Amino acid sequence: MELELPSSPPPVEQTLAARRARRQAILAKYAGVASSVPSQGVSPSPGPSSAVEPPPDSPTVSNTISQSHSTIGTPAIFDHDRSLRESLTASPTPAIFSLAKEEEEARKESSQDGTHDQMLAADYDPSLDRREDEQRRVLGVKEEPAEAVQVVEEEEEEEEDVDDMFAIATTDKKKVKKIKRVIVCDISVKPTAPALITTTLDSAADSEGYYQIILGEQLDGGRYQVFSSLGKGMFANVVRARVLQGEVGEAGKEVAIKIVRCQESMYKAGTKEAQILYKLKQADPEDKKHIVRLERTFEHRGHLCLVFESLSMNLRDVVKRFGKDVGLNIKAVRAYAHQLFLAMGLLRKCNIMHADIKPDNILVNEQKTLLKLCDLGSASDASENEITPYLVSRFYRAPEIILGVPYDPALDIWSIGCTLYELYTGKILFPGRSNNQMLLLMMELKGRFNSKLIKRAKFGSLYFDDLGAFQSVEMDRVTGADVVRQVHMTAPLKDLRQRLMPSTSIKLKDDEGKLLASFIDLLDKCLALDPAKRITPKEALTHPFIRG
């Protein structure tokens, strides 16, 4: 008699191997589908994402992005309304492309006319502008028109990225160089004394009120231990620290701690920054809007300390590393632009002006896929628009600030336009040595200012005469003194299209030409001379350059 016995089940290892093989086949199948989905589609998963390939020496994105910013690439077909709606609230679906421009693209970029005379973004030291503007603001120096000219030759220590508070500190020996500075003074204005440093006996501040950092020092009762210095800004210096004790799971976590200068006005500014950051954090509980997260605050030896999430380099360093002299891949610029306008949307919703947007104040994660807008030390409520000609770093300063026109959050859109141009070209758009020259460069790009805007301007008479001619303050090549030249500007000398489009001898592919044309259109709308005509964050998020 033959009995039919049930066959024994296959080994567990064989079953698992078969399942893995099927899973890999499914992933491979949908990877092809996902790559063909238009880039304006968005990830349905929570948390911000981006569309930048990690550098070659970095681990893959899927293995290294932190869980709080993870994305799940689920293939999907989005209808028009849903795609439009979600493009306003989330970052682009991750795609694979590099930060650096391809060799052919870089060659086209180098062949463009009019870029050779612009300042390279990688060579810019933001601390120089900060010191010059601080001198004008504190010492009562009047910039235009000149009433007294003084040529000063002095020695100055070169410092790299002093104003970039998150830059990696170096121990290189400082170089001393002799420089000549032309200081234009208003004799009728008496210099005002700088604010007093309100140090305490327990304070470890230097003569300027900056905390003197000791590596290995423990802060906040042993909760944090400092292991590196990240740099110094106008309001504070920043250190990187490791959590020694705290909530469950925090031990060993890295944070960035901003130690505010021990000065009464700086303390108030730091307190205001913390309040604004808490407000933005409350309005973005899921961390989707690309604003740096403030974790907590404490005081240490008379200094207010703000604890932030730890991020990597800033966008100026990204340009130095991946796009020196030529800029970044336009697809990377597109992803960064999307995230910046999401941040702008949150600021607009909360009625807040950042007032110091530039590549130095935009940080990225280790994979360069996600950016966060940081350093809100100059931020304020939109109702607090006190007229001052030195708000915002000079190269990113909107014309209404210089002219003395009441301003609003549109000033940040101007700064973003300057920043995006810089990311794509590797060159600074408006490298003016003064507010006067900044206005001249703006008119060379965008044409003459509207006469109604000039009449509203508090400082309009400093720059334009009764007939509307611009009073350009220029340096005499022989004497080195500043002289005034009247300039009648009507049409732009060279607009954005002429600056960014390659010469007619170089033909772009249809998709490349359309993408670059839409980028130029977006920049043009960001850089409208009249702030009322500038594009809004909501409009930018639906722009063809962002949506594809």
Coordinates of N, CA, C and O in Angstrom, one line a residue, residues 404-486:
G404 N 14.8 104.1 1.4 CA 14.0 104.6 2.6 C 12.5 104.6 2.3 O 11.8 105.5 2.8
V405 N 12.1 103.5 1.6 CA 10.6 103.4 1.4 C 10.1 102.4 2.4 O 10.8 101.4 2.7
P406 N 8.9 102.6 3.0 CA 8.4 101.6 3.9 C 8.4 100.2 3.3 O 7.9 100.0 2.1
Y407 N 8.9 99.2 4.0 CA 9.1 97.9 3.4 C 8.2 96.9 4.1 O 7.6 97.1 5.1
D408 N 8.1 95.7 3.5 CA 7.3 94.6 3.9 C 8.0 93.3 3.6 O 9.2 93.3 3.1
P409 N 7.4 92.1 3.8 CA 8.1 90.8 3.5 C 8.6 90.7 2.1 O 9.4 89.7 1.8
A410 N 8.2 91.5 1.2 CA 8.7 91.4 -0.2 C 10.3 91.6 -0.2 O 10.9 91.2 -1.2
L411 N 10.8 92.2 0.8 CA 12.3 92.4 0.8 C 13.0 91.1 0.8 O 14.1 91.0 0.3
D412 N 12.4 90.1 1.4 CA 13.0 88.7 1.5 C 13.0 88.1 0.1 O 13.9 87.3 -0.2
I413 N 11.9 88.4 -0.7 CA 11.9 87.8 -2.0 C 13.0 88.3 -2.9 O 13.6 87.6 -3.7
W414 N 13.3 89.6 -2.7 CA 14.5 90.2 -3.5 C 15.7 89.4 -3.1 O 16.5 89.1 -4.0
S415 N 16.0 89.2 -1.8 CA 17.2 88.5 -1.4 C 17.2 87.1 -1.9 O 18.3 86.6 -2.3
I416 N 16.1 86.4 -2.0 CA 16.1 85.1 -2.6 C 16.4 85.1 -4.1 O 17.2 84.3 -4.6
G417 N 15.9 86.1 -4.8 CA 16.3 86.3 -6.2 C 17.8 86.4 -6.4 O 18.4 85.7 -7.2
C418 N 18.4 87.3 -5.5 CA 19.9 87.4 -5.6 C 20.6 86.1 -5.3 O 21.6 85.7 -5.9
T419 N 20.1 85.4 -4.3 CA 20.7 84.1 -3.8 C 20.6 83.1 -4.9 O 21.6 82.3 -5.2
L420 N 19.4 82.9 -5.6 CA 19.2 81.9 -6.6 C 20.1 82.2 -7.8 O 20.7 81.3 -8.4
Y421 N 20.3 83.4 -8.2 CA 21.2 83.8 -9.3 C 22.6 83.4 -8.9 O 23.3 82.8 -9.7
E422 N 23.0 83.6 -7.7 CA 24.3 83.3 -7.2 C 24.5 81.8 -7.2 O 25.6 81.3 -7.6
L423 N 23.5 81.0 -6.8 CA 23.7 79.5 -6.8 C 23.9 79.0 -8.2 O 24.7 78.1 -8.4
Y424 N 23.2 79.6 -9.2 CA 23.2 79.0 -10.5 C 24.5 79.5 -11.3 O 25.1 78.7 -12.1
T425 N 24.9 80.7 -11.0 CA 26.1 81.2 -11.8 C 27.4 81.1 -11.0 O 28.5 81.2 -11.7
G426 N 27.4 81.1 -9.7 CA 28.6 81.1 -8.9 C 29.1 82.5 -8.8 O 30.2 82.7 -8.3
K427 N 28.3 83.5 -9.2 CA 28.7 84.9 -9.2 C 27.7 85.8 -8.5 O 26.5 85.5 -8.5
I428 N 28.1 86.9 -7.8 CA 27.2 87.8 -7.1 C 26.6 88.7 -8.1 O 27.3 89.3 -8.9
L429 N 25.3 88.9 -8.0 CA 24.5 89.7 -9.0 C 24.8 91.2 -8.8 O 25.0 91.9 -9.8
F430 N 24.8 91.7 -7.6 CA 24.9 93.1 -7.3 C 26.1 93.3 -6.3 O 25.9 93.5 -5.1
P431 N 27.3 93.3 -6.8 CA 28.5 93.5 -5.9 C 28.9 95.0 -5.7 O 30.0 95.4 -5.9
G432 N 27.9 95.8 -5.3 CA 28.2 97.2 -5.1 C 29.0 97.5 -3.9 O 28.8 96.9 -2.8
R433 N 29.9 98.5 -4.0 CA 30.7 98.8 -2.8 C 30.1 99.8 -1.9 O 30.6 100.1 -0.8
S434 N 28.9 100.3 -2.3 CA 28.1 101.2 -1.4 C 26.6 101.1 -1.8 O 26.3 100.5 -2.9
N435 N 25.8 101.7 -1.0 CA 24.4 101.7 -1.4 C 24.2 102.5 -2.7 O 23.3 102.1 -3.5
N436 N 24.9 103.5 -2.9 CA 24.8 104.3 -4.2 C 25.1 103.4 -5.4 O 24.4 103.4 -6.3
Q437 N 26.2 102.7 -5.3 CA 26.6 101.8 -6.4 C 25.6 100.6 -6.6 O 25.4 100.2 -7.7
M438 N 25.0 100.2 -5.5 CA 24.0 99.1 -5.5 C 22.8 99.6 -6.4 O 22.4 98.8 -7.3
L439 N 22.4 100.8 -6.2 CA 21.2 101.3 -7.0 C 21.6 101.4 -8.5 O 20.8 101.1 -9.3
L440 N 22.8 101.8 -8.8 CA 23.3 101.9 -10.1 C 23.3 100.5 -10.8 O 22.8 100.4 -11.9
L441 N 23.8 99.5 -10.1 CA 23.8 98.2 -10.7 C 22.4 97.6 -10.9 O 22.1 96.9 -11.8
M442 N 21.5 98.0 -10.0 CA 20.1 97.5 -10.1 C 19.5 98.1 -11.3 O 18.7 97.4 -12.1
M443 N 19.7 99.4 -11.6 CA 19.1 100.1 -12.8 C 19.8 99.5 -14.1 O 19.1 99.5 -15.1
E444 N 21.0 99.2 -14.0 CA 21.7 98.6 -15.2 C 21.0 97.2 -15.6 O 21.0 96.9 -16.7
L445 N 20.5 96.6 -14.6 CA 19.8 95.3 -14.8 C 18.3 95.4 -15.1 O 17.8 94.8 -16.0
K446 N 17.6 96.4 -14.4 CA 16.2 96.4 -14.5 C 15.6 97.8 -15.0 O 14.4 97.9 -15.2
G447 N 16.5 98.7 -15.4 CA 16.0 100.0 -15.9 C 15.8 101.0 -14.8 O 16.1 100.8 -13.6
R448 N 15.2 102.1 -15.1 CA 15.0 103.3 -14.2 C 14.0 103.0 -13.2 O 13.0 102.3 -13.4
F449 N 14.1 103.6 -12.0 CA 13.1 103.5 -10.9 C 11.9 104.3 -11.3 O 12.0 105.3 -12.0
N450 N 10.7 103.8 -10.9 CA 9.5 104.6 -11.0 C 9.6 105.9 -10.3 O 10.0 105.9 -9.1
S451 N 9.2 107.0 -10.9 CA 9.3 108.3 -10.2 C 8.4 108.4 -9.0 O 8.8 109.1 -8.0
K452 N 7.3 107.6 -9.0 CA 6.4 107.6 -7.8 C 7.2 107.0 -6.6 O 7.0 107.4 -5.5
L453 N 7.9 105.9 -6.9 CA 8.7 105.3 -5.8 C 9.7 106.2 -5.3 O 10.0 106.2 -4.1
I454 N 10.4 107.0 -6.1 CA 11.4 107.9 -5.7 C 10.8 109.0 -4.8 O 11.4 109.4 -3.8
K455 N 9.7 109.5 -5.2 CA 9.0 110.5 -4.4 C 8.6 110.1 -3.0 O 8.6 110.8 -2.1
R456 N 8.3 108.8 -2.9 CA 7.9 108.2 -1.6 C 9.1 107.9 -0.7 O 9.0 107.7 0.5
A457 N 10.3 107.9 -1.3 CA 11.5 107.5 -0.6 C 12.1 108.6 0.3 O 12.2 109.7 -0.1
K458 N 12.4 108.2 1.5 CA 12.9 109.1 2.5 C 14.3 109.6 2.1 O 14.7 110.8 2.3
F459 N 15.1 108.7 1.4 CA 16.4 109.1 1.0 C 16.5 109.3 -0.5 O 17.6 109.3 -1.1
G460 N 15.4 109.6 -1.2 CA 15.4 109.7 -2.6 C 16.3 110.9 -3.1 O 17.0 110.8 -4.1
S461 N 16.3 112.0 -2.3 CA 17.0 113.2 -2.7 C 18.5 113.0 -2.6 O 19.3 113.7 -3.2
L462 N 19.0 111.9 -1.9 CA 20.4 111.6 -1.8 C 20.9 111.0 -3.1 O 22.1 111.1 -3.4
Y463 N 20.0 110.4 -3.9 CA 20.4 109.7 -5.1 C 19.9 110.2 -6.4 O 20.5 110.0 -7.4
F464 N 18.9 111.0 -6.4 CA 18.3 111.6 -7.6 C 18.1 113.1 -7.4 O 17.7 113.6 -6.4
D465 N 18.4 113.8 -8.5 CA 18.2 115.3 -8.5 C 16.7 115.6 -8.9 O 15.9 114.7 -9.1
D466 N 16.4 116.9 -9.0 CA 15.0 117.3 -9.2 C 14.5 116.8 -10.6 O 13.3 116.7 -10.8
L467 N 15.5 116.6 -11.5 CA 15.1 116.2 -12.9 C 15.1 114.7 -13.0 O 14.8 114.2 -14.1
G468 N 15.4 114.0 -11.9 CA 15.3 112.5 -12.0 C 16.6 111.9 -12.4 O 16.7 110.6 -12.5
A469 N 17.7 112.7 -12.5 CA 19.0 112.1 -12.9 C 19.6 111.4 -11.7 O 19.6 112.0 -10.6
F470 N 20.3 110.3 -11.8 CA 20.9 109.6 -10.7 C 22.2 110.2 -10.4 O 23.1 110.4 -11.3
Q471 N 22.5 110.4 -9.1 CA 23.8 111.0 -8.7 C 24.7 109.8 -8.3 O 24.8 109.4 -7.2
S472 N 25.5 109.4 -9.3 CA 26.4 108.3 -9.1 C 27.7 108.7 -8.5 O 28.4 109.5 -9.0
V473 N 28.0 108.1 -7.3 CA 29.2 108.5 -6.6 C 30.3 107.4 -7.0 O 30.2 106.2 -6.8
E474 N 31.3 107.9 -7.7 CA 32.4 107.1 -8.3 C 33.7 107.5 -7.8 O 33.9 108.7 -7.4
M475 N 34.7 106.6 -7.8 CA 36.0 107.0 -7.4 C 36.9 107.5 -8.5 O 36.9 106.8 -9.6
D476 N 37.5 108.6 -8.3 CA 38.4 109.2 -9.3 C 39.6 108.3 -9.4 O 40.3 108.0 -8.4
R477 N 40.0 107.9 -10.6 CA 41.1 107.0 -10.8 C 42.4 107.6 -10.5 O 43.4 106.9 -10.2
V478 N 42.5 108.9 -10.6 CA 43.8 109.6 -10.3 C 43.9 109.9 -8.9 O 44.9 109.6 -8.2
T479 N 43.0 110.6 -8.3 CA 43.1 111.1 -6.9 C 42.6 110.1 -5.9 O 43.0 110.1 -4.7
G480 N 41.7 109.2 -6.3 CA 41.1 108.2 -5.4 C 40.0 108.8 -4.6 O 39.4 108.1 -3.8
A481 N 39.6 110.0 -4.8 CA 38.5 110.7 -4.1 C 37.2 110.3 -4.8 O 37.2 110.0 -6.0
D482 N 36.1 110.4 -4.1 CA 34.8 110.2 -4.7 C 34.3 111.4 -5.4 O 34.4 112.5 -4.9
V483 N 33.8 111.2 -6.6 CA 33.2 112.3 -7.4 C 31.8 111.9 -7.8 O 31.5 110.7 -7.9
V484 N 31.0 112.9 -8.1 CA 29.6 112.6 -8.4 C 29.4 112.8 -9.9 O 29.8 113.8 -10.5
R485 N 28.8 111.8 -10.6 CA 28.5 111.8 -12.0 C 27.0 111.6 -12.2 O 26.4 110.7 -11.6
Q486 N 26.4 112.4 -13.0 CA 25.0 112.3 -13.3 C 24.8 111.2 -14.3 O 25.4 111.2 -15.4

